[in-house]
Coordinates of C-alpha atoms and ligand atoms in Angstrom, one line a residue:
M11 CA -14.7 9.9 -17.6
K12 CA -13.2 9.9 -14.1
R13 CA -14.0 6.9 -12.0
D14 CA -15.3 7.4 -8.5
T15 CA -12.9 5.2 -6.5
G16 CA -13.9 6.2 -3.0
L17 CA -10.2 6.5 -2.3
P18 CA -8.3 9.7 -1.2
N19 CA -7.1 10.4 -4.7
G20 CA -6.2 13.8 -6.1
S21 CA -2.6 12.7 -6.6
D22 CA -0.5 14.1 -9.4
V23 CA 1.5 10.9 -9.8
V24 CA 1.0 7.2 -8.9
V25 CA 4.2 5.3 -8.5
I26 CA 4.1 1.5 -8.8
G27 CA 6.9 -0.2 -6.9
G28 CA 8.4 0.5 -3.5
G29 CA 12.0 -0.4 -4.5
F30 CA 14.8 2.1 -4.6
H31 CA 13.7 3.6 -7.9
G32 CA 10.1 3.9 -7.0
M33 CA 11.0 5.4 -3.6
S34 CA 13.5 7.7 -5.0
S35 CA 10.9 8.8 -7.6
A36 CA 8.4 9.5 -4.8
Y37 CA 11.0 11.5 -2.9
H38 CA 12.2 13.6 -5.8
L39 CA 8.6 14.2 -7.1
A40 CA 7.4 15.2 -3.6
S41 CA 10.4 17.5 -3.1
C42 CA 9.3 19.4 -6.1
G43 CA 5.8 19.8 -4.7
A44 CA 4.0 16.9 -6.5
K45 CA 1.3 14.9 -4.7
V46 CA 2.5 11.3 -4.9
T47 CA 0.9 8.0 -4.1
L48 CA 3.2 5.0 -4.1
L49 CA 1.8 1.4 -4.4
E50 CA 3.9 -1.5 -3.2
A51 CA 2.7 -5.1 -3.7
E52 CA 4.4 -6.4 -0.6
Y53 CA 6.5 -4.1 1.6
C54 CA 8.9 -1.4 0.6
A55 CA 12.5 -2.7 -0.3
R56 CA 11.2 -6.3 -0.1
H57 CA 12.9 -7.2 -3.3
A58 CA 16.2 -6.4 -5.1
S59 CA 16.5 -3.0 -3.5
G60 CA 16.5 -4.3 0.0
V61 CA 18.5 -7.5 -0.4
N62 CA 21.3 -6.6 -2.7
A63 CA 25.1 -6.3 -2.1
G64 CA 24.9 -2.6 -1.4
G65 CA 27.7 -1.8 -3.9
V66 CA 27.7 1.9 -4.7
R67 CA 29.8 1.4 -7.8
T68 CA 30.5 3.7 -10.7
L69 CA 33.5 1.5 -11.6
G70 CA 33.1 -0.6 -14.8
R71 CA 29.8 0.9 -15.9
H72 CA 28.5 0.7 -19.5
H73 CA 29.5 4.0 -21.2
A74 CA 25.9 5.0 -21.5
E75 CA 25.4 4.7 -17.7
V76 CA 28.5 6.6 -16.7
P77 CA 26.9 10.1 -16.7
L78 CA 24.0 8.8 -14.6
A79 CA 26.3 6.8 -12.3
R80 CA 28.5 9.8 -11.6
A81 CA 25.6 12.1 -11.0
S82 CA 24.1 9.5 -8.6
L83 CA 27.4 9.1 -6.8
D84 CA 27.4 12.9 -6.2
L85 CA 23.9 12.5 -4.6
W86 CA 25.1 9.6 -2.5
H87 CA 27.8 11.8 -1.1
R88 CA 25.3 14.6 -0.4
L89 CA 22.5 12.4 1.1
P90 CA 22.5 14.2 4.5
E91 CA 21.8 17.6 2.9
L92 CA 19.3 15.9 0.4
I93 CA 17.2 13.6 2.6
G94 CA 18.5 14.4 6.1
E95 CA 20.5 11.2 6.7
D96 CA 23.3 9.4 5.1
G97 CA 21.4 6.2 4.1
S98 CA 24.4 4.2 5.7
F99 CA 26.6 5.2 2.7
V100 CA 30.3 4.6 3.3
A101 CA 32.8 6.1 0.8
S102 CA 35.2 3.2 1.1
G103 CA 36.4 3.2 -2.6
Q104 CA 35.9 0.3 -5.0
F105 CA 38.6 -1.7 -6.6
Q106 CA 38.7 -4.1 -9.6
V107 CA 41.7 -6.4 -9.6
A108 CA 43.6 -7.9 -12.6
E109 CA 45.0 -11.4 -12.1
S110 CA 47.2 -11.4 -15.2
P111 CA 49.0 -8.9 -17.4
Q112 CA 46.4 -9.5 -20.1
E113 CA 43.6 -8.5 -17.8
L114 CA 45.5 -5.4 -16.7
D115 CA 46.0 -4.5 -20.4
K116 CA 42.2 -4.8 -20.9
L117 CA 41.6 -2.5 -17.9
R118 CA 44.2 0.0 -19.3
G119 CA 42.2 0.0 -22.5
R120 CA 39.0 0.7 -20.7
V121 CA 40.4 3.6 -18.7
A122 CA 41.9 5.1 -21.8
A123 CA 38.5 4.9 -23.5
L124 CA 36.9 6.6 -20.5
N125 CA 39.6 9.3 -20.4
A126 CA 38.9 10.0 -24.1
L127 CA 35.3 10.6 -23.2
G128 CA 36.4 13.0 -20.5
Y129 CA 36.0 10.7 -17.4
T130 CA 38.9 10.4 -15.0
H131 CA 37.3 8.7 -12.0
E132 CA 38.7 5.2 -12.9
V133 CA 42.5 5.1 -12.2
I134 CA 44.9 2.3 -13.0
V135 CA 47.0 1.1 -10.0
D136 CA 50.0 -1.1 -10.1
A137 CA 50.9 -4.2 -8.0
Q138 CA 52.6 -2.0 -5.3
Q139 CA 49.6 0.3 -5.0
V140 CA 47.3 -2.8 -4.8
R141 CA 49.1 -4.0 -1.7
E142 CA 48.8 -0.5 -0.1
I143 CA 45.0 -0.6 -0.7
A144 CA 44.5 -4.3 0.2
P145 CA 47.5 -5.7 1.9
R146 CA 46.1 -9.3 2.3
L147 CA 45.4 -9.7 -1.5
A148 CA 47.2 -12.7 -3.1
R149 CA 50.6 -12.0 -4.6
H150 CA 49.5 -12.9 -8.2
V151 CA 47.4 -9.8 -8.5
V152 CA 49.2 -7.5 -10.9
G153 CA 47.2 -4.3 -10.6
G154 CA 43.7 -3.0 -11.2
I155 CA 41.3 -0.1 -11.4
W156 CA 40.6 2.1 -8.4
V157 CA 37.7 4.5 -7.8
K158 CA 38.3 6.3 -4.6
D159 CA 34.9 7.9 -4.2
D160 CA 32.8 4.8 -4.8
G161 CA 31.6 2.8 -1.7
H162 CA 28.8 0.8 -0.2
A163 CA 25.6 1.1 1.8
V164 CA 23.1 -1.1 3.7
P165 CA 20.4 -1.5 1.1
F166 CA 17.3 -1.6 3.3
R167 CA 18.6 1.4 5.3
A168 CA 19.2 3.5 2.1
V169 CA 15.7 2.8 0.7
T170 CA 14.1 3.4 4.1
A171 CA 16.0 6.8 4.4
F172 CA 14.4 7.8 1.0
R173 CA 11.0 6.5 2.3
H174 CA 11.2 8.7 5.4
A175 CA 12.1 11.7 3.4
A176 CA 9.3 11.1 0.9
Q177 CA 6.8 10.7 3.7
R178 CA 7.9 13.8 5.4
L179 CA 7.2 15.6 2.1
G180 CA 3.6 14.2 2.1
A181 CA 4.0 11.1 -0.2
Q182 CA 1.4 8.5 0.6
I183 CA 2.7 4.9 0.7
H184 CA 0.4 1.9 0.4
E185 CA 2.0 -1.4 1.1
A186 CA 0.4 -4.8 0.4
T187 CA -1.3 -3.0 -2.5
P188 CA -0.4 -4.7 -5.8
A189 CA -1.3 -2.9 -9.0
Q190 CA -3.3 -5.5 -11.0
T191 CA -4.2 -3.5 -14.0
I192 CA -3.3 -0.1 -15.4
E193 CA -5.6 1.7 -17.8
R194 CA -5.8 5.2 -19.3
V195 CA -9.3 6.6 -18.9
G196 CA -9.6 10.2 -20.3
D197 CA -6.8 12.2 -18.8
Q198 CA -6.2 9.9 -15.9
W199 CA -4.4 6.6 -15.2
C200 CA -6.6 4.2 -13.3
V201 CA -4.6 1.6 -11.3
T202 CA -6.7 -1.3 -10.0
T203 CA -5.7 -2.9 -6.8
P204 CA -7.4 -5.3 -4.3
H205 CA -8.0 -2.2 -2.2
G206 CA -9.7 -0.1 -4.9
V207 CA -8.7 2.0 -7.9
F208 CA -6.1 4.7 -7.6
T209 CA -6.1 7.5 -10.2
A210 CA -3.6 10.2 -11.2
P211 CA -2.7 12.0 -14.5
W212 CA 0.8 10.6 -14.3
L213 CA 2.0 7.0 -13.7
V214 CA 5.5 5.7 -12.9
N215 CA 6.3 2.1 -13.6
A216 CA 9.0 1.1 -11.2
A217 CA 7.9 -2.5 -10.6
G218 CA 11.3 -4.1 -10.9
A219 CA 11.2 -7.7 -12.2
W220 CA 7.4 -7.3 -12.6
A221 CA 7.6 -4.1 -14.6
G222 CA 7.6 -5.8 -18.0
E223 CA 4.0 -7.0 -17.5
L224 CA 2.8 -3.5 -16.6
A225 CA 4.7 -2.0 -19.6
A226 CA 3.0 -4.5 -21.9
Q227 CA -0.4 -3.4 -20.6
A228 CA 0.4 0.1 -21.8
G229 CA 1.5 -1.3 -25.2
D230 CA 5.3 -1.1 -24.5
S231 CA 6.4 -4.7 -24.8
V232 CA 10.0 -5.3 -23.8
P233 CA 12.2 -8.4 -23.7
M234 CA 12.9 -8.1 -20.0
K235 CA 13.6 -11.3 -18.1
P236 CA 13.3 -11.7 -14.4
G237 CA 16.2 -13.6 -12.8
G238 CA 17.6 -14.5 -9.4
L239 CA 20.9 -13.3 -7.9
M240 CA 22.6 -14.8 -4.9
L241 CA 24.7 -13.5 -2.1
M242 CA 26.4 -15.2 0.9
I243 CA 27.8 -13.9 4.1
T244 CA 30.6 -15.4 6.3
Q245 CA 31.3 -15.7 9.9
R246 CA 33.1 -12.7 11.5
V247 CA 36.9 -12.5 10.8
P248 CA 39.4 -9.8 11.9
H249 CA 39.2 -6.7 9.9
F250 CA 41.4 -6.9 6.8
I251 CA 39.9 -4.8 3.9
E252 CA 38.2 -1.4 3.6
P253 CA 37.2 -1.0 -0.1
V254 CA 34.7 -3.1 -2.1
L255 CA 36.5 -5.5 -4.4
G256 CA 35.6 -6.9 -7.8
A257 CA 37.7 -8.9 -10.3
A258 CA 38.3 -8.2 -14.0
G259 CA 38.4 -11.8 -15.1
R260 CA 35.7 -13.5 -13.1
P261 CA 32.4 -12.5 -11.3
L262 CA 33.0 -11.1 -7.9
S263 CA 31.7 -8.5 -5.5
F264 CA 33.3 -8.7 -2.1
K265 CA 33.2 -6.5 0.9
Q266 CA 33.9 -6.7 4.7
F267 CA 31.4 -5.1 7.0
A268 CA 32.5 -3.2 10.2
N269 CA 31.3 -6.3 12.3
G270 CA 33.8 -8.5 10.5
T271 CA 31.5 -10.5 8.3
V272 CA 32.4 -10.8 4.6
L273 CA 29.7 -10.5 1.9
I274 CA 30.4 -12.5 -1.3
G275 CA 28.5 -12.1 -4.6
G276 CA 28.9 -10.6 -8.0
G277 CA 26.6 -11.9 -10.7
L278 CA 25.9 -15.2 -9.0
R279 CA 22.7 -16.2 -11.0
C280 CA 19.9 -18.5 -9.9
E281 CA 16.3 -19.1 -10.8
A282 CA 13.6 -16.6 -9.9
D283 CA 9.9 -17.4 -9.4
V284 CA 8.0 -14.3 -10.2
V285 CA 4.7 -15.8 -9.4
Q286 CA 5.7 -16.9 -5.9
R287 CA 7.9 -13.7 -5.8
H288 CA 11.2 -15.1 -4.6
G289 CA 14.6 -16.3 -5.8
D290 CA 15.8 -19.9 -5.2
V291 CA 19.3 -20.2 -3.8
D292 CA 21.2 -22.8 -5.9
F293 CA 23.8 -24.1 -3.5
F294 CA 25.7 -25.9 -6.3
R295 CA 26.6 -22.6 -7.8
L296 CA 27.9 -21.0 -4.6
P297 CA 31.3 -22.7 -4.4
S298 CA 32.7 -21.0 -7.6
S299 CA 32.4 -17.6 -5.9
A300 CA 33.9 -19.0 -2.7
K301 CA 36.9 -20.3 -4.7
T302 CA 37.4 -16.8 -6.3
V303 CA 37.5 -15.3 -2.8
T304 CA 40.0 -17.8 -1.4
D305 CA 42.2 -17.5 -4.6
L306 CA 42.3 -13.8 -3.9
F307 CA 42.5 -13.9 -0.1
P308 CA 44.1 -17.2 0.8
H309 CA 43.9 -16.4 4.5
L310 CA 40.1 -16.9 4.3
A311 CA 40.3 -20.6 3.3
G312 CA 38.3 -22.5 5.9
I313 CA 36.0 -19.8 7.1
N314 CA 32.3 -20.6 7.3
V315 CA 29.5 -19.2 5.2
V316 CA 26.7 -18.6 7.6
R317 CA 23.9 -17.5 5.3
A318 CA 23.0 -17.3 1.6
W319 CA 20.0 -15.7 0.0
A320 CA 18.6 -14.8 -3.4
G321 CA 16.9 -11.7 -4.8
V322 CA 14.8 -11.2 -7.9
E323 CA 16.1 -8.8 -10.5
A324 CA 14.9 -7.5 -13.9
F325 CA 17.4 -8.2 -16.7
M326 CA 17.5 -6.5 -20.1
P327 CA 19.2 -8.2 -23.1
D328 CA 21.8 -5.3 -23.3
E329 CA 22.2 -5.1 -19.5
I330 CA 21.3 -1.4 -19.3
P331 CA 17.9 -0.3 -17.9
V332 CA 14.8 1.2 -19.3
I333 CA 14.4 4.8 -18.2
G334 CA 12.1 7.2 -20.1
M335 CA 8.6 8.1 -21.2
S336 CA 6.4 5.6 -22.9
P337 CA 6.3 6.4 -26.6
R338 CA 2.7 5.0 -26.9
A339 CA 0.9 5.8 -23.7
P340 CA 0.6 9.4 -22.4
Q341 CA 2.1 10.5 -19.1
L342 CA 3.7 7.2 -18.3
V343 CA 7.3 6.9 -17.2
H344 CA 9.1 3.6 -17.1
I345 CA 12.1 2.9 -14.9
F346 CA 13.2 -0.7 -14.5
G347 CA 15.5 -3.4 -15.9
F348 CA 18.6 -2.5 -14.0
S349 CA 20.3 -5.9 -14.7
A350 CA 22.1 -6.3 -11.4
H351 CA 23.5 -2.9 -10.9
G352 CA 20.7 -0.5 -10.2
F353 CA 21.3 0.2 -6.5
E354 CA 24.0 2.8 -7.1
L355 CA 21.6 4.5 -9.6
G356 CA 18.8 4.8 -7.1
P357 CA 19.3 8.4 -6.0
I358 CA 19.5 9.7 -9.6
G359 CA 16.8 7.4 -11.0
G360 CA 14.2 9.2 -9.1
R361 CA 15.5 12.6 -10.0
I362 CA 15.3 11.7 -13.7
V363 CA 11.7 10.6 -13.2
A364 CA 10.8 13.8 -11.5
E365 CA 12.4 15.8 -14.3
L366 CA 10.4 13.8 -16.9
V367 CA 7.1 14.3 -15.1
L368 CA 7.6 18.0 -14.2
E369 CA 9.7 19.3 -17.0
G370 CA 9.1 16.9 -19.8
Q371 CA 12.8 16.1 -20.3
S372 CA 15.8 14.8 -18.4
S373 CA 19.0 16.9 -17.8
L374 CA 21.0 13.7 -18.3
P375 CA 21.4 11.7 -21.5
I376 CA 18.8 8.9 -21.3
A377 CA 18.3 8.2 -25.0
P378 CA 20.2 4.8 -24.8
F379 CA 17.6 3.6 -22.2
A380 CA 14.5 4.1 -24.4
V381 CA 11.8 1.5 -23.8
D382 CA 11.4 1.0 -27.6
R383 CA 15.0 0.3 -28.4
F384 CA 14.1 -3.4 -28.7
A385 CA 11.1 -2.7 -31.0
S386 CA 12.4 -4.8 -33.9
V387 CA 13.2 -7.7 -31.4
T388 CA 9.8 -7.7 -29.7
A389 CA 8.1 -7.4 -33.1
R390 CA 9.9 -10.6 -34.2
Ligands
LIG414 C1 21.5 -10.2 -4.8 C2 21.6 -8.9 -5.5 C3 22.8 -8.1 -5.4 C4 22.9 -6.9 -6.1 N1 24.0 -6.1 -5.9 C5 24.0 -4.9 -6.3 C6 25.1 -4.0 -6.0 O1 26.0 -4.3 -5.2 N2 25.1 -2.7 -6.6 C7 24.1 -2.3 -7.4 O2 24.2 -1.2 -7.9 N3 23.0 -3.1 -7.7 C8 23.0 -4.4 -7.2 N4 21.9 -5.2 -7.4 C9 20.8 -4.7 -8.3 C10 19.9 -3.7 -7.6 O3 19.5 -4.3 -6.3 C11 18.6 -3.5 -8.5 O4 19.0 -3.2 -9.8 C12 17.7 -2.4 -7.9 O5 17.5 -2.6 -6.6 C13 16.4 -2.4 -8.7 O6 15.6 -1.5 -8.0 P1 14.1 -1.3 -8.5 O7 13.4 -0.3 -7.7 O8 14.0 -1.1 -10.0 O9 13.4 -2.8 -8.3 P2 13.0 -3.6 -7.0 O10 13.8 -3.4 -5.9 O11 12.7 -5.0 -7.4 O12 11.6 -2.9 -6.6 C14 10.4 -3.1 -7.4 C15 9.3 -3.2 -6.4 O13 8.0 -3.2 -7.1 C16 7.1 -4.0 -6.4 N5 6.1 -4.4 -7.4 C17 6.2 -5.3 -8.4 N6 5.1 -5.4 -9.1 C18 4.2 -4.6 -8.4 C19 2.8 -4.3 -8.6 N7 2.1 -4.8 -9.6 N8 2.2 -3.4 -7.8 C20 2.9 -2.8 -6.8 N9 4.2 -3.1 -6.5 C21 4.8 -3.9 -7.4 C22 8.0 -5.1 -5.9 O14 7.3 -5.8 -4.8 C23 9.2 -4.4 -5.5 O15 9.2 -4.1 -4.2 C24 21.8 -6.4 -6.9 C25 20.6 -7.2 -7.0 C26 20.5 -8.4 -6.3 C27 19.2 -9.2 -6.4

């Protein structure tokens, strides 16, 4: 039985969530000729995808994510030909520094393991090369890993670029339209919202920190936990570094924008309120990050932090996402749980969704991201 919703239905796919992965899904599906309706509870890129650090990083990825991250990076480099604009991507390079010989040994081990798998994008650099890449770094830094084709982008601009491309291809976007319930009726998904019921044979669950609840409605319970992540930004200082910087031994994500401000973050956790839909900045936890920065760049001691904010992110216990078809509900694709590093994967995430919907399989290895990999945990 198909419900009469009174809405302009006839879509092939309803995508829930206007973050990067939902928007990229809408774009890739529409570019293959699918009729797409995207539902966003608030406004597109309101949450993690629009407020993150903008790090486009393949460096340091879980081995299972490396093929996806490299394929995504290729798309980042080709955004103008793909979506007609560069999404603000800058190929600045990314750098992970070692602050002791032991840390450098660990990094060498990681790069050797990657090389054994056939990946050569992460390269070990010594103390001298470190100074060439980042001359103002503290003298105790002994080396690090360098990925020259990584970079950064302004999150809201990147997602909006995909939005414009998706809309040019006919995707319908409904903001302020939260999906309240999802239900399979006959050969259709029925998504109930305050503005009516949207139907389509295919459904994509890209609802970020709220995706676990929707997955559970379809019978796919996952141990996903929403959490907050914080960032802070400083006053403008004279330009001193080009690449994005992380540290091997402590959490750090650090970059300087063209306007001179410095963005500081990197796994700075805080509380998230998913009911009120926001993260709460915990000012007591910010100083540890500030100290990491001044340890690595002593010349920044004394500069002012002018703003701090928190975003809401979906965390999985194994810190890799859920990407794939529901094993229980027909024609349902899940893509969520990016555990603080899903921005870089945005361009490829949507392509994988389009492949699953239109071809029934992904050209990239996604078995490690199966939604039911926690089945024994959730059963307990
Ligand atoms: C502070 C911070 C810094 C980060 N830094 C980086 C970084 O440097 N590099 C990196 O790669 N990653 C980073 N990340 C992680 C990255 O931002 C996320 O992994 C990624 O944006 C997740 O995208 P998403 O589309 O899955 O989720 P989201 O961006 O959360 O989008 C989900 C959307 O779904 C909507 N939604 C939820 N429920 C419903 C519903 N029922 N109906 C309709 N819509 C709904 C939400 O409103 C939201 O807009 C960071 C995250 C944060 C918070």
